[in-house]
mmCIF file of C-alpha atoms and ligand atoms in Angstrom:
data_model
loop_
_atom_site.group_PDB
_atom_site.id
_atom_site.type_symbol
_atom_site.label_atom_id
_atom_site.label_comp_id
_atom_site.label_asym_id
_atom_site.label_seq_id
_atom_site.Cartn_x
_atom_site.Cartn_y
_atom_site.Cartn_z
ATOM 1 C CA UNK A 202 -18.175 64.479 0.221
ATOM 2 C CA UNK A 203 -18.432 62.955 3.664
ATOM 3 C CA UNK A 204 -16.030 60.468 5.205
ATOM 4 C CA UNK A 205 -18.303 57.537 4.418
ATOM 5 C CA UNK A 206 -18.239 58.281 0.679
ATOM 6 C CA UNK A 207 -14.509 58.731 0.821
ATOM 7 C CA UNK A 208 -13.962 55.312 2.422
ATOM 8 C CA UNK A 209 -16.114 53.664 -0.200
ATOM 9 C CA UNK A 210 -14.313 55.382 -3.023
ATOM 10 C CA UNK A 211 -11.057 53.917 -1.742
ATOM 11 C CA UNK A 212 -12.457 50.430 -1.360
ATOM 12 C CA UNK A 213 -13.979 50.536 -4.809
ATOM 13 C CA UNK A 214 -10.933 51.949 -6.602
ATOM 14 C CA UNK A 215 -10.259 49.940 -9.739
ATOM 15 C CA UNK A 216 -7.430 47.418 -9.398
ATOM 16 C CA UNK A 217 -4.041 48.915 -10.266
ATOM 17 C CA UNK A 218 -1.960 46.791 -12.642
ATOM 18 C CA UNK A 219 1.571 47.127 -11.301
ATOM 19 C CA UNK A 220 3.476 44.919 -13.754
ATOM 20 C CA UNK A 221 2.646 42.178 -16.277
ATOM 21 C CA UNK A 222 0.804 39.507 -14.283
ATOM 22 C CA UNK A 223 0.747 41.644 -11.116
ATOM 23 C CA UNK A 224 -2.104 43.671 -9.686
ATOM 24 C CA UNK A 225 -2.938 45.700 -6.576
ATOM 25 C CA UNK A 226 -6.530 45.091 -5.415
ATOM 26 C CA UNK A 227 -7.376 48.171 -3.342
ATOM 27 C CA UNK A 228 -9.351 47.474 -0.165
ATOM 28 C CA UNK A 229 -10.130 43.927 -1.315
ATOM 29 C CA UNK A 230 -10.130 42.563 2.248
ATOM 30 C CA UNK A 231 -11.104 45.652 4.198
ATOM 31 C CA UNK A 232 -14.661 44.718 5.089
ATOM 32 C CA UNK A 233 -13.674 41.222 6.189
ATOM 33 C CA UNK A 234 -10.542 42.342 8.011
ATOM 34 C CA UNK A 235 -11.779 42.011 11.617
ATOM 35 C CA UNK A 236 -12.674 38.342 11.085
ATOM 36 C CA UNK A 237 -9.439 37.681 9.193
ATOM 37 C CA UNK A 238 -7.485 39.283 11.993
ATOM 38 C CA UNK A 239 -9.159 37.101 14.584
ATOM 39 C CA UNK A 240 -8.115 34.033 12.584
ATOM 40 C CA UNK A 241 -4.539 35.332 12.361
ATOM 41 C CA UNK A 242 -4.396 35.994 16.102
ATOM 42 C CA UNK A 243 -5.503 32.447 16.838
ATOM 43 C CA UNK A 244 -2.732 31.103 14.575
ATOM 44 C CA UNK A 245 -0.216 33.298 16.381
ATOM 45 C CA UNK A 246 -1.288 31.967 19.759
ATOM 46 C CA UNK A 247 -0.287 28.503 18.585
ATOM 47 C CA UNK A 248 2.815 29.524 16.601
ATOM 48 C CA UNK A 249 4.100 32.809 18.063
ATOM 49 C CA UNK A 250 5.872 35.431 15.992
ATOM 50 C CA UNK A 251 9.654 35.281 16.200
ATOM 51 C CA UNK A 252 12.659 37.086 14.723
ATOM 52 C CA UNK A 253 14.549 34.616 12.525
ATOM 53 C CA UNK A 254 18.268 34.587 11.821
ATOM 54 C CA UNK A 255 19.454 35.052 8.247
ATOM 55 C CA UNK A 256 22.094 32.750 6.737
ATOM 56 C CA UNK A 257 24.390 35.811 6.869
ATOM 57 C CA UNK A 258 24.062 35.949 10.666
ATOM 58 C CA UNK A 259 21.657 38.890 10.985
ATOM 59 C CA UNK A 260 18.430 38.941 12.971
ATOM 60 C CA UNK A 261 15.464 39.977 10.813
ATOM 61 C CA UNK A 262 13.621 43.129 11.909
ATOM 62 C CA UNK A 263 10.347 41.581 10.727
ATOM 63 C CA UNK A 264 8.861 38.942 13.072
ATOM 64 C CA UNK A 265 7.460 35.843 11.352
ATOM 65 C CA UNK A 266 5.209 32.844 11.754
ATOM 66 C CA UNK A 267 3.262 30.577 9.404
ATOM 67 C CA UNK A 268 0.098 28.601 8.931
ATOM 68 C CA UNK A 269 -0.718 25.881 6.432
ATOM 69 C CA UNK A 270 0.971 22.594 5.593
ATOM 70 C CA UNK A 271 4.356 24.250 5.156
ATOM 71 C CA UNK A 272 6.056 27.241 6.722
ATOM 72 C CA UNK A 273 8.976 29.370 5.559
ATOM 73 C CA UNK A 274 11.905 29.441 7.953
ATOM 74 C CA UNK A 275 15.362 30.942 7.926
ATOM 75 C CA UNK A 276 18.365 30.059 10.039
ATOM 76 C CA UNK A 277 22.140 30.129 9.929
ATOM 77 C CA UNK A 278 21.967 27.125 7.587
ATOM 78 C CA UNK A 279 19.715 28.789 4.976
ATOM 79 C CA UNK A 280 16.108 29.359 3.914
ATOM 80 C CA UNK A 281 13.634 26.518 3.552
ATOM 81 C CA UNK A 282 10.064 25.386 3.915
ATOM 82 C CA UNK A 283 9.342 23.098 6.816
ATOM 83 C CA UNK A 284 6.259 21.079 7.798
ATOM 84 C CA UNK A 285 7.043 21.751 11.461
ATOM 85 C CA UNK A 286 7.635 24.853 13.513
ATOM 86 C CA UNK A 287 11.320 24.397 14.438
ATOM 87 C CA UNK A 288 11.308 25.342 18.148
ATOM 88 C CA UNK A 289 8.273 23.203 19.064
ATOM 89 C CA UNK A 290 8.633 20.628 16.271
ATOM 90 C CA UNK A 291 4.824 20.735 15.979
ATOM 91 C CA UNK A 292 3.039 21.020 12.631
ATOM 92 C CA UNK A 293 2.146 24.632 11.755
ATOM 93 C CA UNK A 294 -1.459 25.606 12.573
ATOM 94 C CA UNK A 295 -3.864 24.822 9.734
ATOM 95 C CA UNK A 296 -4.655 27.640 7.343
ATOM 96 C CA UNK A 297 -7.962 29.118 8.580
ATOM 97 C CA UNK A 298 -10.762 28.686 6.020
ATOM 98 C CA UNK A 299 -11.514 32.429 5.873
ATOM 99 C CA UNK A 300 -7.894 33.211 4.956
ATOM 100 C CA UNK A 301 -7.736 30.495 2.303
ATOM 101 C CA UNK A 302 -11.019 31.674 0.810
ATOM 102 C CA UNK A 303 -9.845 35.286 0.716
ATOM 103 C CA UNK A 304 -6.601 34.307 -1.021
ATOM 104 C CA UNK A 305 -8.458 32.226 -3.586
ATOM 105 C CA UNK A 306 -10.917 35.013 -4.379
ATOM 106 C CA UNK A 307 -8.103 37.525 -4.782
ATOM 107 C CA UNK A 308 -6.099 35.191 -7.031
ATOM 108 C CA UNK A 309 -9.147 34.545 -9.173
ATOM 109 C CA UNK A 310 -9.900 38.251 -9.489
ATOM 110 C CA UNK A 311 -6.299 38.776 -10.597
ATOM 111 C CA UNK A 312 -6.637 36.128 -13.306
ATOM 112 C CA UNK A 313 -5.304 33.089 -11.446
ATOM 113 C CA UNK A 314 -8.221 30.701 -10.837
ATOM 114 C CA UNK A 315 -7.723 27.425 -8.945
ATOM 115 C CA UNK A 316 -5.129 28.864 -6.571
ATOM 116 C CA UNK A 317 -4.439 26.268 -3.882
ATOM 117 C CA UNK A 318 -1.836 27.641 -1.454
ATOM 118 C CA UNK A 319 -0.182 25.216 0.953
ATOM 119 C CA UNK A 320 1.741 27.873 2.887
ATOM 120 C CA UNK A 321 0.998 31.251 4.417
ATOM 121 C CA UNK A 322 3.851 33.329 5.816
ATOM 122 C CA UNK A 323 2.805 35.885 8.423
ATOM 123 C CA UNK A 324 5.051 38.937 8.763
ATOM 124 C CA UNK A 325 4.763 41.492 11.539
ATOM 125 C CA UNK A 326 6.313 44.938 11.102
ATOM 126 C CA UNK A 327 6.676 47.442 13.922
ATOM 127 C CA UNK A 328 7.919 50.987 13.216
ATOM 128 C CA UNK A 329 11.374 50.759 11.650
ATOM 129 C CA UNK A 330 11.036 47.117 10.533
ATOM 130 C CA UNK A 331 11.691 46.500 6.849
ATOM 131 C CA UNK A 332 12.242 43.765 4.302
ATOM 132 C CA UNK A 333 15.011 44.253 1.794
ATOM 133 C CA UNK A 334 14.537 43.536 -1.902
ATOM 134 C CA UNK A 335 14.273 39.823 -2.627
ATOM 135 C CA UNK A 336 12.603 37.263 -4.881
ATOM 136 C CA UNK A 337 10.214 34.609 -3.536
ATOM 137 C CA UNK A 338 11.937 31.637 -5.107
ATOM 138 C CA UNK A 339 12.002 28.868 -2.505
ATOM 139 C CA UNK A 340 8.696 27.479 -3.819
ATOM 140 C CA UNK A 341 8.713 24.526 -6.221
ATOM 141 C CA UNK A 342 5.574 25.563 -8.076
ATOM 142 C CA UNK A 343 6.367 28.827 -9.837
ATOM 143 C CA UNK A 344 3.232 28.629 -12.003
ATOM 144 C CA UNK A 345 1.118 29.743 -9.054
ATOM 145 C CA UNK A 346 1.080 33.411 -8.022
ATOM 146 C CA UNK A 347 1.889 34.932 -4.642
ATOM 147 C CA UNK A 348 -1.082 36.544 -2.891
ATOM 148 C CA UNK A 349 -0.200 39.199 -0.319
ATOM 149 C CA UNK A 350 -2.663 40.640 2.203
ATOM 150 C CA UNK A 351 -1.812 43.766 4.198
ATOM 151 C CA UNK A 352 -3.430 44.700 7.523
ATOM 152 C CA UNK A 353 -2.764 47.549 9.932
ATOM 153 C CA UNK A 354 -0.368 50.452 9.395
ATOM 154 C CA UNK A 355 0.356 51.538 5.820
ATOM 155 C CA UNK A 356 3.646 50.600 4.184
ATOM 156 C CA UNK A 357 5.668 51.479 1.120
ATOM 157 C CA UNK A 358 5.903 48.344 -1.002
ATOM 158 C CA UNK A 359 8.670 48.155 -3.584
ATOM 159 C CA UNK A 360 7.963 46.108 -6.678
ATOM 160 C CA UNK A 361 10.380 45.649 -9.563
ATOM 161 C CA UNK A 362 11.022 43.063 -12.229
ATOM 162 C CA UNK A 363 12.798 39.682 -12.211
ATOM 163 C CA UNK A 364 16.023 41.603 -12.851
ATOM 164 C CA UNK A 365 17.779 43.128 -9.853
ATOM 165 C CA UNK A 366 19.122 45.872 -12.146
ATOM 166 C CA UNK A 367 15.659 47.402 -12.695
ATOM 167 C CA UNK A 368 14.692 50.061 -10.221
ATOM 168 C CA UNK A 369 11.530 49.048 -8.323
ATOM 169 C CA UNK A 370 8.377 51.174 -8.283
ATOM 170 C CA UNK A 371 6.860 52.253 -4.954
ATOM 171 C CA UNK A 372 3.265 51.579 -3.927
ATOM 172 C CA UNK A 373 1.497 52.555 -0.733
ATOM 173 C CA UNK A 374 -0.285 49.546 0.759
ATOM 174 C CA UNK A 375 -3.014 50.192 3.302
ATOM 175 C CA UNK A 376 -5.170 48.040 5.557
ATOM 176 C CA UNK A 377 -7.153 45.558 3.460
ATOM 177 C CA UNK A 378 -5.104 45.866 0.263
ATOM 178 C CA UNK A 379 -4.162 42.697 -1.575
ATOM 179 C CA UNK A 380 -1.371 42.369 -4.130
ATOM 180 C CA UNK A 381 -1.177 39.361 -6.447
ATOM 181 C CA UNK A 382 1.893 38.657 -8.556
ATOM 182 C CA UNK A 383 2.431 35.745 -10.901
ATOM 183 C CA UNK A 384 3.215 34.779 -14.499
ATOM 184 C CA UNK A 385 5.943 37.060 -15.895
ATOM 185 C CA UNK A 386 6.190 38.819 -12.501
ATOM 186 C CA UNK A 387 6.341 35.707 -10.337
ATOM 187 C CA UNK A 388 10.054 36.204 -9.656
ATOM 188 C CA UNK A 389 9.923 40.000 -9.462
ATOM 189 C CA UNK A 390 12.120 41.607 -6.810
ATOM 190 C CA UNK A 391 10.080 43.176 -4.036
ATOM 191 C CA UNK A 392 10.521 44.561 -0.546
ATOM 192 C CA UNK A 393 9.110 46.871 2.092
ATOM 193 C CA UNK A 394 10.589 50.194 3.272
ATOM 194 C CA UNK A 395 11.094 50.797 6.983
ATOM 195 C CA UNK A 396 7.623 51.097 8.518
ATOM 196 C CA UNK A 397 6.657 54.619 9.530
ATOM 197 C CA UNK A 398 5.274 55.058 13.027
ATOM 198 C CA UNK A 399 1.537 55.437 13.449
ATOM 199 C CA UNK A 400 -1.496 54.051 15.214
ATOM 200 C CA UNK A 401 -4.019 51.806 13.494
ATOM 201 C CA UNK A 402 -7.533 51.424 14.913
ATOM 202 C CA UNK A 403 -7.442 47.603 14.860
ATOM 203 C CA UNK A 404 -3.739 46.785 15.043
ATOM 204 C CA UNK A 405 -2.131 49.609 16.978
ATOM 205 C CA UNK A 406 1.509 50.308 16.073
ATOM 206 C CA UNK A 407 1.982 47.412 13.686
ATOM 207 C CA UNK A 408 1.445 46.062 10.231
ATOM 208 C CA UNK A 409 0.743 42.439 9.431
ATOM 209 C CA UNK A 410 1.327 40.981 5.995
ATOM 210 C CA UNK A 411 0.271 37.506 4.954
ATOM 211 C CA UNK A 412 1.681 35.913 1.809
ATOM 212 C CA UNK A 413 -0.039 32.845 0.447
ATOM 213 C CA UNK A 414 2.167 30.550 -1.587
ATOM 214 C CA UNK A 415 2.048 27.253 -3.469
ATOM 215 C CA UNK A 416 5.207 25.513 -2.380
ATOM 216 C CA UNK A 417 4.467 22.052 -3.717
ATOM 217 C CA UNK A 418 4.315 19.301 -1.146
ATOM 218 C CA UNK A 419 7.610 17.592 -1.947
ATOM 219 C CA UNK A 420 9.670 19.616 0.553
HETATM 220 C C1 LIG B 1784 7.093 39.417 1.608
HETATM 221 O O1 LIG B 1784 7.729 39.735 0.635
HETATM 222 O O2 LIG B 1784 7.162 38.269 2.088
HETATM 223 C C2 LIG B 1784 6.197 40.381 2.343
HETATM 224 C C3 LIG B 1784 5.810 41.592 1.578
HETATM 225 C C4 LIG B 1784 5.045 42.566 2.423
HETATM 226 O O3 LIG B 1784 5.201 42.597 3.657
HETATM 227 O O4 LIG B 1784 4.259 43.369 1.863
HETATM 228 FE FE1 LIG B 1785 8.584 38.161 -0.542
#
């Protein structure tokens, strides 16, 4: 089998159900990734990545930014969604149409039609950066799923259940993979192991992850 066949086999792998209401869509965004990446880079020019402080006084190893009507921010006073980027006090950049469309197609394929995210958190991981186990629970609308797009270096994604006591499973996420979790898994604990070093053809020594969320506009 030549390399070309091998790449296609990966992209066409059947979705992996990872928990009730949660699915890993292998290579879902791989073909469109260069255009998606260009859209992300233009967002980041307007709202640069930054390392936020946690309420516990730590600096996060993952650098973050946002696009969409609302953005997730963390500071000494807690976690929240904000309509403005705190340092500039400007609205977050609009969610690029190609990113919104991708998220909607992935949600629909995972069994969640009519997904209308109003927030997209952009995470950048460099080697060693990690995200400890947590639930995404700052959103008001828990009926909608989370849609997560991975670009760049591969990562080990941990995905458990809504109970912290359950040991999470490990999944390797590669460039172009999309994970969707909702319904009974909407509040599942998840995290990312420390990123291993490597070099990605499009992104170099980094991984970007975008999570699309329905916050509900009342924040
Ligand atoms: C997140 O939980 O916000 C990001 C998950 C990931 O980077 O894969
Ligand atoms: Fe999360």
